[in-house]
CSV table of C-alpha atoms and ligand atoms in Angstrom, one decimal:
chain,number,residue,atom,x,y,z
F,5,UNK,CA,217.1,-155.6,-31.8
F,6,UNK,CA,214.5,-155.2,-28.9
F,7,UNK,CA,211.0,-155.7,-29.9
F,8,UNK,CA,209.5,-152.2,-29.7
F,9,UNK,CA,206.8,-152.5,-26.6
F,10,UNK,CA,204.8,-149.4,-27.3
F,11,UNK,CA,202.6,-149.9,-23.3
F,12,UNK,CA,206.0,-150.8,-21.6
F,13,UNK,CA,206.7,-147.3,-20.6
F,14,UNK,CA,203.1,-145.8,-19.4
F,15,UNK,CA,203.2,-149.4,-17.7
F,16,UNK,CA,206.5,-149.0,-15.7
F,17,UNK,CA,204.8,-145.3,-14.9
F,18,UNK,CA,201.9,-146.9,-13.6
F,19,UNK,CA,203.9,-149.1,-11.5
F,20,UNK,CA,206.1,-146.3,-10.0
F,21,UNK,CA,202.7,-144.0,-9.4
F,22,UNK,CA,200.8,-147.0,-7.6
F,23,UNK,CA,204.4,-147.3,-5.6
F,24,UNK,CA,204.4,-143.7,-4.5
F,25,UNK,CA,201.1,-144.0,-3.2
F,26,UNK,CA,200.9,-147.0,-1.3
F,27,UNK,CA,201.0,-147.7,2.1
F,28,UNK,CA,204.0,-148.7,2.1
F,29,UNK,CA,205.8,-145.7,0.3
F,30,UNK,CA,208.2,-142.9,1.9
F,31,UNK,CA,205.8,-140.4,-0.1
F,32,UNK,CA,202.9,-141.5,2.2
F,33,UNK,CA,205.0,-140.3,5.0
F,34,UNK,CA,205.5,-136.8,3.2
F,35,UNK,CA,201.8,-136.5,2.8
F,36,UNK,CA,200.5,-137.0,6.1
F,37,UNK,CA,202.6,-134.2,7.9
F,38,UNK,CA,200.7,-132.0,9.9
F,39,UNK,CA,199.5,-129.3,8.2
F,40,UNK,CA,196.5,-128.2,10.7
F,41,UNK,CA,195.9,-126.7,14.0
F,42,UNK,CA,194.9,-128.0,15.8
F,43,UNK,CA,197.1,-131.0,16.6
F,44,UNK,CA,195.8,-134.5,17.4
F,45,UNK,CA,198.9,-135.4,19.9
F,46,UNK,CA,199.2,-138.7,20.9
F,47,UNK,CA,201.4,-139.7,24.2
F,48,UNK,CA,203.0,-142.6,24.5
F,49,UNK,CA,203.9,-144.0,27.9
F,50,UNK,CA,207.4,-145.8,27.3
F,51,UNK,CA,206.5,-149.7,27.8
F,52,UNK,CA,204.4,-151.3,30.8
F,53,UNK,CA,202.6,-154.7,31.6
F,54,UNK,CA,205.3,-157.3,31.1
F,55,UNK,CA,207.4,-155.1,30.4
F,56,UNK,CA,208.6,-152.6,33.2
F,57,UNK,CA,211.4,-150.8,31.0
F,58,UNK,CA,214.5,-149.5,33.0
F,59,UNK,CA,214.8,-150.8,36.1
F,60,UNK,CA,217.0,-148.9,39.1
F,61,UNK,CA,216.3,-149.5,42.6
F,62,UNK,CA,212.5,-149.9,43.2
F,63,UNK,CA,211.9,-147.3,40.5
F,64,UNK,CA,210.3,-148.8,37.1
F,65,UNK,CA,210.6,-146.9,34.0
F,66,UNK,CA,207.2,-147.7,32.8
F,67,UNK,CA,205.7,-146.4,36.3
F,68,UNK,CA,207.4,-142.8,35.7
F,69,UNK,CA,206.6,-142.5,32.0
F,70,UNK,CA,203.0,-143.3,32.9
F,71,UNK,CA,203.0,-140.7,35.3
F,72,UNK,CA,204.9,-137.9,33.5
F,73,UNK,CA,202.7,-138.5,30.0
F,74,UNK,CA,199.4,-138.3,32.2
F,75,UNK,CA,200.9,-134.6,32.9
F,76,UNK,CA,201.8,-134.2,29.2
F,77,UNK,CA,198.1,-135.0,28.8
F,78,UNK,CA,197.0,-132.7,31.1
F,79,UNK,CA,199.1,-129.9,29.6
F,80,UNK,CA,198.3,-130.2,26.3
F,81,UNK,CA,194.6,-130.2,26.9
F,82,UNK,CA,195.0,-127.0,29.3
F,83,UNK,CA,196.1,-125.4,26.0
F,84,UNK,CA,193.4,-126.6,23.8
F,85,UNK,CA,195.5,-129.3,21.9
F,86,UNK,CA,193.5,-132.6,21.7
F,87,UNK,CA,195.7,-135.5,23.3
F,88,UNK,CA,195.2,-138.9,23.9
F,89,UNK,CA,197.2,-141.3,25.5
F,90,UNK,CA,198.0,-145.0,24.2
F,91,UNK,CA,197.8,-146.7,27.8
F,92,UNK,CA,196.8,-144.9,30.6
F,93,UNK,CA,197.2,-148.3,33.0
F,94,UNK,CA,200.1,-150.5,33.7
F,95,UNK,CA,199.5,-153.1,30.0
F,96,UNK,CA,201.3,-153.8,27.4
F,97,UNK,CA,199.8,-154.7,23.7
F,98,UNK,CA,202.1,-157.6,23.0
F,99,UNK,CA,199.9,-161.2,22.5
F,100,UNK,CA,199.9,-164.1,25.1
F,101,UNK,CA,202.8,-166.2,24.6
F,102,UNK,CA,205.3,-163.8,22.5
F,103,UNK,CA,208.5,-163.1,24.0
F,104,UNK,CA,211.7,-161.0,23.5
F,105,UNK,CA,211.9,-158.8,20.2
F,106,UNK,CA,208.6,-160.4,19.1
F,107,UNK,CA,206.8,-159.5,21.7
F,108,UNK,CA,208.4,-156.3,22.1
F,109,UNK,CA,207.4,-155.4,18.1
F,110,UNK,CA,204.1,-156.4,18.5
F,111,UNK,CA,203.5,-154.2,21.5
F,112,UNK,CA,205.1,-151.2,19.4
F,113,UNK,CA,203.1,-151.6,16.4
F,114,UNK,CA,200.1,-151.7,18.4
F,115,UNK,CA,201.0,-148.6,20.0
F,116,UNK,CA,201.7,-146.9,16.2
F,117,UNK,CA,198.5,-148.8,14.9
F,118,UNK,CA,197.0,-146.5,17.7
F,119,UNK,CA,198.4,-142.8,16.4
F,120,UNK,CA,196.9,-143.7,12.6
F,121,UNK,CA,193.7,-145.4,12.8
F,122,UNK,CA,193.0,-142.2,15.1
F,123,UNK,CA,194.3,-139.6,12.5
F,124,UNK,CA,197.1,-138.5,15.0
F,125,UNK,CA,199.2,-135.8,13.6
F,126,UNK,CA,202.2,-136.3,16.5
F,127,UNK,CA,203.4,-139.1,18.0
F,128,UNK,CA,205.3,-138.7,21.6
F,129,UNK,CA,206.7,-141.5,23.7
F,130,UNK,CA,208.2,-141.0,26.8
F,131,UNK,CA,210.9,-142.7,28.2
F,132,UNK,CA,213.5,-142.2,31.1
F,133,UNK,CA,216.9,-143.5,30.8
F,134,UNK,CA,219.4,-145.7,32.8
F,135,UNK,CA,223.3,-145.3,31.4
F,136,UNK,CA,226.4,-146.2,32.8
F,137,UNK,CA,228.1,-144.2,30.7
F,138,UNK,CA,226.4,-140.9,31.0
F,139,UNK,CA,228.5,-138.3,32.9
F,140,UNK,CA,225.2,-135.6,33.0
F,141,UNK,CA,221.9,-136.1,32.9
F,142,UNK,CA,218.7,-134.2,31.7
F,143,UNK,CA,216.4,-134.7,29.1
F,144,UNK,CA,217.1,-135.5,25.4
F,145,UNK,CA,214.4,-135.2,22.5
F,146,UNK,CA,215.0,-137.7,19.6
F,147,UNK,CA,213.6,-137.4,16.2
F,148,UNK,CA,212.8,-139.2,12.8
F,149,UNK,CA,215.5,-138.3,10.2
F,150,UNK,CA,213.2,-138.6,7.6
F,151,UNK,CA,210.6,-136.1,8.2
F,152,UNK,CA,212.0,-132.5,8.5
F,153,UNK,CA,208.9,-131.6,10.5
F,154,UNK,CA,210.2,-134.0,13.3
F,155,UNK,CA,213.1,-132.3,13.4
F,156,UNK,CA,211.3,-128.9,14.1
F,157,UNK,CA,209.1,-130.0,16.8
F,158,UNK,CA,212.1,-131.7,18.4
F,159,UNK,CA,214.2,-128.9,18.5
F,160,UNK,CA,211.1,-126.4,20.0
F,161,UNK,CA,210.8,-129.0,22.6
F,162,UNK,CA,214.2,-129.6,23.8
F,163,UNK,CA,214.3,-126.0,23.7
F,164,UNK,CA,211.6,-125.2,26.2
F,165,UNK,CA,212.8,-128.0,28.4
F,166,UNK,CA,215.8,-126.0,28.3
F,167,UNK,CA,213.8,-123.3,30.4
F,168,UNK,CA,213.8,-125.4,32.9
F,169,UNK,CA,216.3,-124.1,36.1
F,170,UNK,CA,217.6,-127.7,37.0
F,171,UNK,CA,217.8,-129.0,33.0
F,172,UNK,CA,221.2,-130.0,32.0
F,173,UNK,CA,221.2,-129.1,28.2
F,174,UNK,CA,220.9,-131.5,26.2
F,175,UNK,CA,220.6,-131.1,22.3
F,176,UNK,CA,217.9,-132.8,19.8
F,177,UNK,CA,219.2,-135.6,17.8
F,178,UNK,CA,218.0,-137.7,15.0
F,179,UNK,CA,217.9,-141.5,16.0
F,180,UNK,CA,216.6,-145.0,14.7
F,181,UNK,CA,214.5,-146.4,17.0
F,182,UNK,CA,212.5,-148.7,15.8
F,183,UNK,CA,209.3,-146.1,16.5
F,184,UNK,CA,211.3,-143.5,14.5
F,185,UNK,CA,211.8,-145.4,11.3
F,186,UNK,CA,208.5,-147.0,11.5
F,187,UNK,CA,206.0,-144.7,12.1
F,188,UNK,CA,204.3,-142.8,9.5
F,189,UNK,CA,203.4,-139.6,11.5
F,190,UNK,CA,206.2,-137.1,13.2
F,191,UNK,CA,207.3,-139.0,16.4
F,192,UNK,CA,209.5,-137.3,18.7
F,193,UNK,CA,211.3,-140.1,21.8
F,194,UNK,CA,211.9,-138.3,24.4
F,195,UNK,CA,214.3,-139.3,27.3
F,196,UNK,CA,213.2,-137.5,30.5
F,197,UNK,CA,216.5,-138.1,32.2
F,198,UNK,CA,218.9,-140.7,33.7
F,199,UNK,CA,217.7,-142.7,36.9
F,200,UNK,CA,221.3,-143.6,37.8
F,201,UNK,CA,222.0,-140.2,38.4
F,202,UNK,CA,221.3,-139.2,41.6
F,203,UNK,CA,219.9,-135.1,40.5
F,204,UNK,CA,218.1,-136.5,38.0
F,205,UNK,CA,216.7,-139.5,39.9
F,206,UNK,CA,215.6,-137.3,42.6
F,207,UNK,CA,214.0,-134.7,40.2
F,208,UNK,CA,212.2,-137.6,37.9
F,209,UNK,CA,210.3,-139.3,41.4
F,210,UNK,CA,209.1,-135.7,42.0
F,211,UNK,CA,205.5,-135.0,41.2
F,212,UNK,CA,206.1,-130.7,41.1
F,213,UNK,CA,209.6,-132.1,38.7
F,214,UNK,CA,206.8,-134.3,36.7
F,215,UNK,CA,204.9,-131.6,36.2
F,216,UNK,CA,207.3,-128.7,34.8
F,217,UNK,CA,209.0,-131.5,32.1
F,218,UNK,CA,205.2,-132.2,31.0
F,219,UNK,CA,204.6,-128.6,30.8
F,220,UNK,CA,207.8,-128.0,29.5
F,221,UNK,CA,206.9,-130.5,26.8
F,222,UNK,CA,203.6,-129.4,26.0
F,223,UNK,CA,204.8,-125.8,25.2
F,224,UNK,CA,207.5,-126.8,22.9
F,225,UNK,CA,204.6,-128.6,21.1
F,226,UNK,CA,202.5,-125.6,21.6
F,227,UNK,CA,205.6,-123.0,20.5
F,228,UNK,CA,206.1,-125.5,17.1
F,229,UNK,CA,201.9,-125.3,16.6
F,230,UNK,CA,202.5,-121.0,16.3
F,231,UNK,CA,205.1,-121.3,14.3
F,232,UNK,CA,203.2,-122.9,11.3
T,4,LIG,ZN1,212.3,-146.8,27.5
């Protein structure tokens, strides 16, 4: 017979409560969805310093994403929606001396590290894409499984960069990056189109181009803000 432990269960209650709210719980992620306007956006330029991303041709991913999230920037503030930027140079956050996934981790964390010590309420980091594989271009908006809101404020985006005359539509999808599992805010990756395609290449160099997918991005985020 089991000695009766009259504390074992408020104890194992305790235990699952202090779980729940700890930093490291899937509740935590729950709790901090954003459930204010205004937003606190903030965009991520895909990779830079030693890390150039893509590469195709003389075109560097991490040169275009820094120039199409400066426009996200630019748009989001023209409507009144704070937004900061994680690098707005060619760096990277990864220590002296790391390499490979290591380095590449380090650089990422940094980068979420960024969104919550600043209270960010959405997380957006650009990217543009080199495949292959892909028979069409255009942009794709990726999402967090986990948090329903990311789903939302993909879909509103990938809808407005719909609106666009020369988009090839593309749907949301859920993915698992390692930003998307990892971060604790909504965090939308969003693929602004494949550089070994030669429509999309040509569109993605184009400052006017660079402009309409920032402002197309910034009104999905505006379009989702409405909605709540
Ligand atoms: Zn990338």
């Amino acid at each position: 017979m089991k000695p009766f432990r009259p504390y074992a269960l408020p104890l194992s209650l305790i235990l699952l409560f202090a779980f729940l709210v700890s930093p490291f719980s899937p509740v935590k992620k729950a709790l901090t969805l954003p459930s204010k306007v205004p937003a606190y956006v903030m965009i991520d330029a895909g990779h830079g310093g030693y890390d150039p991303g893509v590469l195709s041709g003389d075109l560097r991913e991490s040169d275009l994403t820094l120039a199409i999230s400066k426009e996200v920037q630019a748009a989001l503030r023209e409507k009144n929606i704070v937004a900061v930027m994680t690098r707005t140079e060619d760096i990277d956050f990864a220590k002296p001396g790391m390499k490979g996934k290591v380095a590449k981790r380090a650089d990422l964390d940094h980068r979420m590290n960024m969104a919550f010590e600043q209270g960010a309420t959405l997380f957006l980091s650009l990217h543009v894409n080199v495949s292959p594989l892909a028979s069409r271009g255009g942009a794709e908006v990726f999402y967090m499984e986990e948090l329903p809101e990311a789903k939302k404020i993909a879909q509103f985006v990938q809808t407005k960069l719909h609106t666009l005359p020369e988009m090839t539509k593309r749907a949301a999808k859920p993915a698992k990056y390692y930003l998307l599992r990892k971060q604790p805010i909504p965090t939308l990756l969003i693929e602004c189109g494949y550089l070994n395609l030669s429509g999309d290449r040509s569109r993605l160099i184009s400052p006017p181009y660079q402009k309409k997918l920032a402002q197309a991005i910034a009104e999905g985020v505006q379009a989702y803000l409405e909605s709540q």
